[in-house]
Short mmCIF file of C-alpha atoms in Angstrom, two decimals:
data_model
loop_
_atom_site.label_atom_id
_atom_site.label_comp_id
_atom_site.label_asym_id
_atom_site.label_seq_id
_atom_site.Cartn_x
_atom_site.Cartn_y
_atom_site.Cartn_z
CA MET A 3 112.25 81.25 71.20
CA GLY A 4 109.29 82.70 73.12
CA ALA A 5 105.99 81.06 73.85
CA ARG A 6 103.19 81.40 71.29
CA PRO A 7 100.78 84.34 71.93
CA GLY A 8 97.92 82.01 72.89
CA VAL A 9 100.09 80.12 75.37
CA ARG A 10 101.49 83.34 76.80
CA SER A 11 97.97 84.75 77.19
CA ALA A 12 96.82 81.59 78.98
CA ARG A 13 99.79 81.82 81.34
CA LEU A 14 99.05 85.46 82.11
CA GLU A 15 95.41 84.62 82.78
CA LYS A 16 96.39 81.79 85.13
CA GLY A 17 98.80 84.13 86.90
CA LEU A 18 96.04 86.70 87.30
CA VAL A 19 93.64 84.10 88.74
CA ALA A 20 96.35 82.98 91.18
CA GLU A 21 96.96 86.61 92.17
CA LEU A 22 93.25 87.21 92.83
CA LEU A 23 93.02 83.98 94.83
CA LEU A 24 95.95 85.14 96.96
CA ALA A 25 94.18 88.47 97.50
CA GLY A 26 91.05 86.54 98.54
CA LEU A 27 93.03 84.48 101.04
CA LEU A 28 94.54 87.63 102.55
CA LEU A 29 91.07 89.15 102.82
CA GLY A 30 89.81 86.13 104.72
CA TYR A 31 92.58 86.22 107.30
CA GLY A 32 92.55 88.33 110.44
CA PHE A 33 91.08 91.71 111.35
CA ALA A 34 90.17 94.08 108.50
CA ILE A 35 92.66 96.91 109.07
CA PRO A 36 96.02 95.05 109.49
CA ARG A 37 95.32 92.86 106.46
CA VAL A 38 95.30 95.98 104.27
CA VAL A 39 99.09 96.23 104.62
CA PRO A 40 99.98 92.91 102.89
CA LEU A 41 97.24 93.60 100.33
CA LEU A 42 98.82 96.97 99.54
CA LEU A 43 102.19 95.28 99.15
CA LEU A 44 100.66 92.68 96.82
CA ALA A 45 98.91 95.39 94.79
CA SER A 46 102.04 97.54 94.58
CA MET A 47 104.12 94.58 93.43
CA SER A 48 101.49 93.68 90.85
CA LEU A 49 101.59 97.23 89.47
CA TRP A 50 105.39 97.31 89.46
CA VAL A 51 105.65 94.03 87.55
CA ARG A 52 103.28 95.42 84.88
CA GLY A 53 105.12 98.74 84.64
CA LEU A 54 102.23 100.68 86.17
CA GLY A 55 101.79 102.97 89.15
CA TRP A 56 98.95 103.99 91.45
CA ALA A 57 98.28 107.01 89.23
CA ASP A 58 97.15 104.56 86.55
CA LEU A 59 94.42 103.38 88.94
CA GLY A 60 93.20 106.87 89.76
CA LEU A 61 95.53 108.15 92.48
CA ARG A 62 96.36 111.30 90.56
CA ARG A 63 96.10 114.94 91.53
CA PRO A 64 92.58 116.27 90.91
CA ARG A 65 92.26 119.30 88.66
CA VAL A 66 90.31 121.19 91.34
CA TRP A 67 90.79 119.96 94.91
CA SER A 68 87.91 122.01 96.33
CA ARG A 69 85.44 120.46 93.89
CA THR A 70 86.75 116.97 94.62
CA VAL A 71 86.46 117.44 98.39
CA ALA A 72 83.00 119.02 98.18
CA THR A 73 81.67 116.25 95.91
CA ALA A 74 83.17 113.54 98.13
CA VAL A 75 81.65 115.07 101.28
CA LEU A 76 78.21 115.35 99.65
CA ALA A 77 78.47 111.75 98.45
CA ALA A 78 79.43 110.65 101.98
CA LEU A 79 76.41 112.41 103.44
CA GLY A 80 74.22 110.69 100.86
CA ILE A 81 75.70 107.31 101.78
CA LEU A 82 75.16 107.97 105.49
CA LEU A 83 71.50 108.78 104.84
CA ALA A 84 71.23 105.61 102.76
CA VAL A 85 72.78 103.60 105.60
CA ARG A 86 70.24 104.92 108.08
CA PHE A 87 67.11 104.54 105.99
CA VAL A 88 67.91 101.82 103.41
CA ILE A 89 71.18 99.91 103.77
CA ALA A 90 71.15 99.03 107.50
CA PRO A 91 67.42 98.16 107.63
CA LEU A 92 67.80 96.03 104.49
CA ALA A 93 70.85 94.21 105.89
CA VAL A 94 69.02 93.47 109.15
CA TRP A 95 65.93 92.28 107.25
CA VAL A 96 67.88 90.06 104.84
CA THR A 97 70.00 88.36 107.53
CA GLY A 98 67.54 88.42 110.41
CA THR A 99 70.32 89.67 112.70
CA SER A 100 71.48 93.04 113.97
CA ILE A 101 74.78 94.63 113.02
CA ASP A 102 77.44 93.52 115.52
CA GLN A 103 79.01 96.67 116.97
CA SER A 104 80.81 94.97 119.85
CA VAL A 105 84.26 95.61 118.36
CA PHE A 106 83.62 99.35 118.77
CA GLU A 107 82.68 99.18 122.47
CA PRO A 108 86.11 100.47 123.69
CA LEU A 109 85.48 103.60 121.64
CA ARG A 110 82.40 104.76 123.57
CA GLY A 111 83.26 107.86 125.61
CA ASN A 112 87.00 107.31 125.21
CA LEU A 113 88.60 110.31 123.45
CA ARG A 114 92.01 108.67 123.16
CA VAL A 115 90.56 105.63 121.39
CA LEU A 116 88.47 107.91 119.17
CA LEU A 117 91.54 109.86 118.03
CA ALA A 118 93.46 106.64 117.36
CA SER A 119 90.47 105.25 115.44
CA LEU A 120 90.19 108.41 113.35
CA LEU A 121 93.88 108.16 112.49
CA LEU A 122 93.33 104.62 111.26
CA ALA A 123 90.16 105.66 109.47
CA TRP A 124 91.96 108.30 107.41
CA THR A 125 95.00 106.14 106.64
CA LEU A 126 94.69 102.35 106.48
CA ALA A 127 90.88 102.31 106.27
CA ALA A 128 90.09 105.09 103.80
CA PHE A 129 93.39 105.40 101.94
CA GLY A 130 94.45 101.76 102.13
CA GLU A 131 91.09 100.07 101.55
CA GLU A 132 90.15 102.32 98.64
CA MET A 133 93.48 101.68 96.94
CA VAL A 134 92.99 97.93 97.43
CA PHE A 135 89.26 97.44 96.82
CA ARG A 136 88.35 100.16 94.34
CA GLY A 137 91.72 100.77 92.69
CA TYR A 138 93.59 97.48 92.55
CA LEU A 139 90.89 94.81 92.88
CA MET A 140 88.39 96.32 90.46
CA ARG A 141 91.09 96.94 87.85
CA ARG A 142 92.48 93.40 88.12
CA LEU A 143 89.00 91.92 87.89
CA THR A 144 88.36 93.82 84.67
CA ASP A 145 91.70 92.55 83.39
CA LEU A 146 90.21 89.09 83.86
CA VAL A 147 86.61 89.59 82.65
CA GLY A 148 87.09 92.53 80.28
CA GLY A 149 87.03 96.31 80.53
CA THR A 150 83.51 96.68 79.12
CA ARG A 151 80.56 98.13 81.03
CA VAL A 152 79.54 94.59 81.95
CA GLY A 153 83.10 93.87 83.06
CA TRP A 154 83.19 96.93 85.33
CA ALA A 155 79.76 96.00 86.71
CA VAL A 156 81.05 92.51 87.55
CA ALA A 157 84.16 94.03 89.13
CA LEU A 158 82.00 96.36 91.22
CA VAL A 159 79.84 93.51 92.52
CA VAL A 160 82.74 91.16 93.27
CA SER A 161 84.96 93.79 94.91
CA SER A 162 82.00 94.98 97.03
CA ALA A 163 81.33 91.39 98.12
CA PHE A 164 85.00 91.08 99.14
CA PHE A 165 84.72 94.41 100.98
CA GLY A 166 81.76 93.10 102.95
CA TRP A 167 83.53 89.82 103.68
CA ALA A 168 86.57 91.71 104.97
CA HIS A 169 84.31 93.21 107.65
CA GLY A 170 83.03 89.88 108.92
CA TYR A 171 83.64 90.94 112.53
CA GLN A 172 80.40 92.93 112.24
CA GLY A 173 78.37 89.77 111.70
CA PRO A 174 76.21 88.79 108.69
CA ALA A 175 74.19 92.02 108.75
CA GLY A 176 77.37 94.04 109.03
CA MET A 177 78.90 92.27 106.05
CA VAL A 178 75.82 92.96 103.92
CA ALA A 179 75.69 96.60 105.01
CA THR A 180 79.42 97.13 104.48
CA GLY A 181 79.25 95.45 101.09
CA LEU A 182 76.48 97.84 100.02
CA ILE A 183 78.48 100.80 101.33
CA GLY A 184 81.44 99.56 99.33
CA ALA A 185 79.24 99.32 96.24
CA SER A 186 78.11 102.91 96.78
CA ILE A 187 81.71 104.14 97.01
CA GLY A 188 82.57 101.98 94.00
CA LEU A 189 79.83 103.67 91.98
CA LEU A 190 81.24 107.05 93.01
CA TYR A 191 84.68 105.88 91.86
CA LEU A 192 83.33 104.86 88.45
CA ARG A 193 81.07 107.89 87.99
CA THR A 194 83.95 110.31 88.66
CA GLY A 195 86.27 108.84 86.06
CA ARG A 196 87.81 106.29 88.45
CA ASN A 197 89.13 109.02 90.76
CA LEU A 198 90.59 107.34 93.84
CA TRP A 199 90.89 110.60 95.78
CA MET A 200 87.13 111.03 95.54
CA ALA A 201 86.58 107.55 96.97
CA ILE A 202 89.23 107.99 99.68
CA ILE A 203 87.78 111.26 101.00
CA CYS A 204 84.22 109.92 100.85
CA HIS A 205 85.24 106.78 102.78
CA ALA A 206 87.08 108.84 105.39
CA VAL A 207 84.09 111.12 105.98
CA VAL A 208 81.71 108.16 106.34
CA ASP A 209 84.03 106.51 108.86
CA THR A 210 84.57 109.78 110.76
CA VAL A 211 80.85 110.34 111.25
CA ALA A 212 80.23 106.70 112.21
CA LEU A 213 83.12 106.61 114.73
CA THR A 214 82.09 109.93 116.26
CA LEU A 215 78.53 108.67 116.74
CA VAL A 216 79.87 105.54 118.44
CA TYR A 217 82.03 107.71 120.73
CA LEU A 218 79.00 109.84 121.63
CA GLY A 219 76.81 106.78 122.17
CA ARG A 220 74.43 107.89 119.43
CA THR A 221 74.71 104.99 116.97
CA SER A 222 70.90 104.86 116.80
CA LEU A 223 71.16 107.90 114.54
CA LEU A 224 72.93 105.71 111.99
CA PHE A 225 71.84 102.15 112.72
CA PRO A 226 68.16 101.45 113.56
#
């Protein structure tokens, strides 16, 4: 004899809370990029258990690739302008500190490190982080708080806060700035019908420009 619906629902909710807590613990451990791997495994297992796939979270073939790429690139350029004139200055003002860029020092003038960084940017950073933060985390948060507009707004705020926290190596200002960038990509994800490819390409372009500017020693063009 199975458990009553109310009991079963409570158990599922507790399981979801435990799953999100585990995701939070993984986010708080170690450097941002390697931690994406266990988070992807957790997310994939969560989908498998529920009989879902990544296509259900938005990783499906766009109807028109050229339109998707063009929109994502334009959105990335808009985010980069926002970083320069709004996001970075606001993060510095709020925290009273500058964005810590020391982790990127080995990249300056080093082509080999730039190419390796770009490879990571287009795979684990853009692809992996968007699948985790925008696809998996936002969907699971709405499973907990409800799939209404308010629920998606809560999911956007919480997932963006986690995204900022995952980049703690950039200091308080870096976490605020990265969180706001994550919120911008999250809005793009929601406004385009929860299209993960749009978010992935946008993220990759933002990272490509930022890493190239670091390599060229021109970060002042992005961060005041």
